[in-house]
Amino acid sequence: MSVRPSAPPSSRSATTRRPPAAFRWGHRLQLGAGLADFAARGFHCARPASRETLERHARAFLDGFNTAVRSAPSTTHEELGRVHATERGFAYEGAGMAYALLDTALLGRGRRTTALLEGPGRAYPHLVHVGVGWALARLRHPGARGLLGLDPLHQWLTLDGHGFSHGFFGGRAAVARYARGATPGRAAAVRHQGLGRSLWFLEAADPDRIARTVGAFPEDRRGHLWSGVGLAACYAGGADDEELDRLRAHAGPYGPDLAQGAAFAAEARRHAGHVPEHTRRAVPRLTGADVDTAADWTVAAHGELLGDGSLDDYLLWRALIARRALAAG
């Protein structure tokens, strides 16, 4: 009986090899450009300049996601490096969502999320972790966060991403459900922070509409929402000086929470090595301090934490920053 010899591996055509499972699935996960069309989404559209700014950020997120689902991390880093520095954080956020979906589908075998947080991704840890939260909001996998190699403290930003994704994808109906829901626990408090960020997009940075929406929530949630609003106002921009002043006035007793979110934005932008003009303008109006001072609050507060990576430590981090903002007046 003759045995037909098999061809050596080097002679096999690359075109006949099946691509990795992650990339086969990834091409099916592409997000459509319509997700960044605020009119189609039912968002507030009476502020064209703000809408254009925020839709540009949303498009950068989609581009980051769609780049990642079709590319290895090294290629994703290279392509995102060509994105304008002001938009690059949003692109890394989208890539974080994409790789978290793929890694979880492979039970963590891909380690793409870890690779995204390395190299150039070290400049965007806040955004990548938030993007992972977008993915976790859509997964029914209780152990998913543990599969992804996340930073012990920044991992809680996934809860922020979870809340933001509900507001962004679910719109006002989702916001209303949050407002009617039961009193939140500690994890839900961080989700409300993310929901507050989403209001900045839903209402096209309109301080009066945002204040009315936050005011419809029970008092024990408003500080978390204002924290997210402050973060979005300073990181994303879209409001002029007079509107930022109105926003701070609307926050009232939650001014330290608003300032804490603004300080988070200041440090995220500074850490990435690019602080756009809208951040330099917004941070002082919401905190009373310049970008470097506000960013330093987050660093100093971080040094006072227990360092155990617990949710309590993350909430303490926020509280210590808010305390510094209050002391600064």
mmCIF file of N, CA and C in Angstrom, residues 199-257:
data_model
loop_
_atom_site.group_PDB
_atom_site.id
_atom_site.type_symbol
_atom_site.label_atom_id
_atom_site.label_comp_id
_atom_site.label_asym_id
_atom_site.label_seq_id
_atom_site.Cartn_x
_atom_site.Cartn_y
_atom_site.Cartn_z
ATOM 1 N N LEU A 199 -24.713 61.754 29.294
ATOM 2 C CA LEU A 199 -25.621 62.894 29.173
ATOM 3 C C LEU A 199 -24.989 64.030 28.379
ATOM 4 N N TRP A 200 -23.688 64.175 28.477
ATOM 5 C CA TRP A 200 -22.995 65.225 27.723
ATOM 6 C C TRP A 200 -23.199 65.043 26.227
ATOM 7 N N PHE A 201 -23.247 63.787 25.786
ATOM 8 C CA PHE A 201 -23.457 63.487 24.375
ATOM 9 C C PHE A 201 -24.943 63.537 24.033
ATOM 10 N N LEU A 202 -25.761 62.920 24.870
ATOM 11 C CA LEU A 202 -27.205 62.904 24.601
ATOM 12 C C LEU A 202 -27.778 64.306 24.457
ATOM 13 N N GLU A 203 -27.307 65.226 25.282
ATOM 14 C CA GLU A 203 -27.847 66.583 25.303
ATOM 15 C C GLU A 203 -26.933 67.586 24.602
ATOM 16 N N ALA A 204 -25.965 67.091 23.825
ATOM 17 C CA ALA A 204 -25.080 67.948 23.038
ATOM 18 C C ALA A 204 -24.464 69.058 23.864
ATOM 19 N N ALA A 205 -24.011 68.719 25.072
ATOM 20 C CA ALA A 205 -23.294 69.656 25.952
ATOM 21 C C ALA A 205 -24.135 70.846 26.383
ATOM 22 N N ASP A 206 -25.438 70.690 26.408
ATOM 23 C CA ASP A 206 -26.336 71.770 26.837
ATOM 24 C C ASP A 206 -26.439 71.749 28.365
ATOM 25 N N PRO A 207 -25.891 72.746 29.057
ATOM 26 C CA PRO A 207 -25.850 72.682 30.523
ATOM 27 C C PRO A 207 -27.224 72.688 31.177
ATOM 28 N N ASP A 208 -28.171 73.379 30.581
ATOM 29 C CA ASP A 208 -29.506 73.463 31.183
ATOM 30 C C ASP A 208 -30.252 72.135 31.067
ATOM 31 N N ARG A 209 -30.185 71.511 29.910
ATOM 32 C CA ARG A 209 -30.853 70.225 29.726
ATOM 33 C C ARG A 209 -30.200 69.151 30.597
ATOM 34 N N ILE A 210 -28.885 69.183 30.693
ATOM 35 C CA ILE A 210 -28.185 68.207 31.535
ATOM 36 C C ILE A 210 -28.599 68.380 32.989
ATOM 37 N N ALA A 211 -28.653 69.621 33.454
ATOM 38 C CA ALA A 211 -29.026 69.874 34.849
ATOM 39 C C ALA A 211 -30.436 69.380 35.146
ATOM 40 N N ARG A 212 -31.348 69.557 34.202
ATOM 41 C CA ARG A 212 -32.731 69.077 34.419
ATOM 42 C C ARG A 212 -32.752 67.553 34.505
ATOM 43 N N THR A 213 -31.980 66.909 33.657
ATOM 44 C CA THR A 213 -31.954 65.443 33.676
ATOM 45 C C THR A 213 -31.369 64.928 34.988
ATOM 46 N N VAL A 214 -30.255 65.503 35.417
ATOM 47 C CA VAL A 214 -29.648 65.079 36.680
ATOM 48 C C VAL A 214 -30.602 65.345 37.841
ATOM 49 N N GLY A 215 -31.306 66.468 37.788
ATOM 50 C CA GLY A 215 -32.237 66.816 38.855
ATOM 51 C C GLY A 215 -33.404 65.874 38.994
ATOM 52 N N ALA A 216 -33.667 65.069 37.955
ATOM 53 C CA ALA A 216 -34.755 64.098 38.015
ATOM 54 C C ALA A 216 -34.361 62.831 38.761
ATOM 55 N N PHE A 217 -33.095 62.696 39.091
ATOM 56 C CA PHE A 217 -32.611 61.522 39.807
ATOM 57 C C PHE A 217 -32.698 61.759 41.315
ATOM 58 N N PRO A 218 -32.820 60.694 42.091
ATOM 59 C CA PRO A 218 -32.744 60.836 43.546
ATOM 60 C C PRO A 218 -31.427 61.497 43.959
ATOM 61 N N GLU A 219 -31.459 62.191 45.078
ATOM 62 C CA GLU A 219 -30.304 62.978 45.502
ATOM 63 C C GLU A 219 -29.044 62.142 45.676
ATOM 64 N N ASP A 220 -29.186 60.895 46.122
ATOM 65 C CA ASP A 220 -27.985 60.105 46.402
ATOM 66 C C ASP A 220 -27.242 59.681 45.142
ATOM 67 N N ARG A 221 -27.791 59.970 43.967
ATOM 68 C CA ARG A 221 -27.115 59.603 42.721
ATOM 69 C C ARG A 221 -26.542 60.806 41.988
ATOM 70 N N ARG A 222 -26.950 61.993 42.387
ATOM 71 C CA ARG A 222 -26.599 63.168 41.600
ATOM 72 C C ARG A 222 -25.104 63.452 41.610
ATOM 73 N N GLY A 223 -24.450 63.228 42.739
ATOM 74 C CA GLY A 223 -23.007 63.463 42.778
ATOM 75 C C GLY A 223 -22.261 62.598 41.786
ATOM 76 N N HIS A 224 -22.653 61.334 41.650
ATOM 77 C CA HIS A 224 -22.012 60.435 40.696
ATOM 78 C C HIS A 224 -22.247 60.907 39.269
ATOM 79 N N LEU A 225 -23.468 61.352 38.987
ATOM 80 C CA LEU A 225 -23.780 61.853 37.657
ATOM 81 C C LEU A 225 -22.976 63.109 37.340
ATOM 82 N N TRP A 226 -22.892 64.033 38.295
ATOM 83 C CA TRP A 226 -22.135 65.261 38.063
ATOM 84 C C TRP A 226 -20.653 64.967 37.869
ATOM 85 N N SER A 227 -20.136 63.950 38.535
ATOM 86 C CA SER A 227 -18.754 63.541 38.308
ATOM 87 C C SER A 227 -18.534 63.180 36.846
ATOM 88 N N GLY A 228 -19.432 62.381 36.296
ATOM 89 C CA GLY A 228 -19.318 62.002 34.889
ATOM 90 C C GLY A 228 -19.479 63.175 33.954
ATOM 91 N N VAL A 229 -20.394 64.090 34.294
ATOM 92 C CA VAL A 229 -20.586 65.283 33.462
ATOM 93 C C VAL A 229 -19.299 66.109 33.423
ATOM 94 N N GLY A 230 -18.677 66.301 34.580
ATOM 95 C CA GLY A 230 -17.443 67.070 34.624
ATOM 96 C C GLY A 230 -16.334 66.441 33.804
ATOM 97 N N LEU A 231 -16.249 65.116 33.851
ATOM 98 C CA LEU A 231 -15.233 64.410 33.077
ATOM 99 C C LEU A 231 -15.458 64.637 31.585
ATOM 100 N N ALA A 232 -16.701 64.461 31.135
ATOM 101 C CA ALA A 232 -17.005 64.612 29.711
ATOM 102 C C ALA A 232 -16.818 66.048 29.247
ATOM 103 N N ALA A 233 -17.229 67.013 30.068
ATOM 104 C CA ALA A 233 -17.121 68.417 29.681
ATOM 105 C C ALA A 233 -15.685 68.802 29.398
ATOM 106 N N CYS A 234 -14.759 68.287 30.212
ATOM 107 C CA CYS A 234 -13.353 68.667 30.072
ATOM 108 C C CYS A 234 -12.592 67.779 29.101
ATOM 109 N N TYR A 235 -12.966 66.515 28.995
ATOM 110 C CA TYR A 235 -12.256 65.630 28.069
ATOM 111 C C TYR A 235 -12.758 65.820 26.637
ATOM 112 N N ALA A 236 -14.086 65.892 26.468
ATOM 113 C CA ALA A 236 -14.667 65.937 25.125
ATOM 114 C C ALA A 236 -14.859 67.352 24.598
ATOM 115 N N GLY A 237 -15.137 68.313 25.470
ATOM 116 C CA GLY A 237 -15.392 69.680 25.023
ATOM 117 C C GLY A 237 -16.788 69.825 24.426
ATOM 118 N N GLY A 238 -17.006 70.969 23.787
ATOM 119 C CA GLY A 238 -18.304 71.208 23.157
ATOM 120 C C GLY A 238 -19.097 72.340 23.783
ATOM 121 N N ALA A 239 -18.577 72.962 24.859
ATOM 122 C CA ALA A 239 -19.280 74.071 25.518
ATOM 123 C C ALA A 239 -18.360 75.283 25.570
ATOM 124 N N ASP A 240 -18.958 76.476 25.468
ATOM 125 C CA ASP A 240 -18.147 77.690 25.570
ATOM 126 C C ASP A 240 -18.018 78.113 27.035
ATOM 127 N N ASP A 241 -17.286 79.199 27.275
ATOM 128 C CA ASP A 241 -16.996 79.610 28.647
ATOM 129 C C ASP A 241 -18.253 79.912 29.439
ATOM 130 N N GLU A 242 -19.197 80.617 28.831
ATOM 131 C CA GLU A 242 -20.428 80.975 29.545
ATOM 132 C C GLU A 242 -21.220 79.725 29.895
ATOM 133 N N GLU A 243 -21.245 78.761 29.014
ATOM 134 C CA GLU A 243 -21.968 77.514 29.275
ATOM 135 C C GLU A 243 -21.283 76.704 30.369
ATOM 136 N N LEU A 244 -19.966 76.712 30.386
ATOM 137 C CA LEU A 244 -19.242 76.016 31.457
ATOM 138 C C LEU A 244 -19.519 76.670 32.807
ATOM 139 N N ASP A 245 -19.601 77.987 32.824
ATOM 140 C CA ASP A 245 -19.927 78.680 34.068
ATOM 141 C C ASP A 245 -21.331 78.318 34.529
ATOM 142 N N ARG A 246 -22.267 78.205 33.583
ATOM 143 C CA ARG A 246 -23.631 77.796 33.939
ATOM 144 C C ARG A 246 -23.648 76.371 34.466
ATOM 145 N N LEU A 247 -22.855 75.538 33.864
ATOM 146 C CA LEU A 247 -22.779 74.145 34.305
ATOM 147 C C LEU A 247 -22.319 74.085 35.758
ATOM 148 N N ARG A 248 -21.284 74.829 36.080
ATOM 149 C CA ARG A 248 -20.779 74.826 37.449
ATOM 150 C C ARG A 248 -21.830 75.371 38.418
ATOM 151 N N ALA A 249 -22.567 76.396 37.997
ATOM 152 C CA ALA A 249 -23.622 76.944 38.853
ATOM 153 C C ALA A 249 -24.737 75.928 39.059
ATOM 154 N N HIS A 250 -25.100 75.216 37.996
ATOM 155 C CA HIS A 250 -26.155 74.197 38.097
ATOM 156 C C HIS A 250 -25.749 73.087 39.073
ATOM 157 N N ALA A 251 -24.474 72.750 39.117
ATOM 158 C CA ALA A 251 -24.030 71.654 39.987
ATOM 159 C C ALA A 251 -24.254 71.979 41.459
ATOM 160 N N GLY A 252 -24.196 73.256 41.812
ATOM 161 C CA GLY A 252 -24.492 73.666 43.187
ATOM 162 C C GLY A 252 -23.685 72.898 44.213
ATOM 163 N N PRO A 253 -24.366 72.223 45.135
ATOM 164 C CA PRO A 253 -23.640 71.493 46.187
ATOM 165 C C PRO A 253 -22.824 70.312 45.665
ATOM 166 N N TYR A 254 -23.034 69.940 44.409
ATOM 167 C CA TYR A 254 -22.270 68.843 43.810
ATOM 168 C C TYR A 254 -21.065 69.365 43.032
ATOM 169 N N GLY A 255 -20.708 70.627 43.282
ATOM 170 C CA GLY A 255 -19.549 71.207 42.618
ATOM 171 C C GLY A 255 -18.266 70.419 42.812
ATOM 172 N N PRO A 256 -17.973 69.909 44.023
ATOM 173 C CA PRO A 256 -16.763 69.091 44.179
ATOM 174 C C PRO A 256 -16.791 67.808 43.350
ATOM 175 N N ASP A 257 -17.971 67.239 43.144
ATOM 176 C CA ASP A 257 -18.080 66.045 42.293
ATOM 177 C C ASP A 257 -17.798 66.412 40.839
#
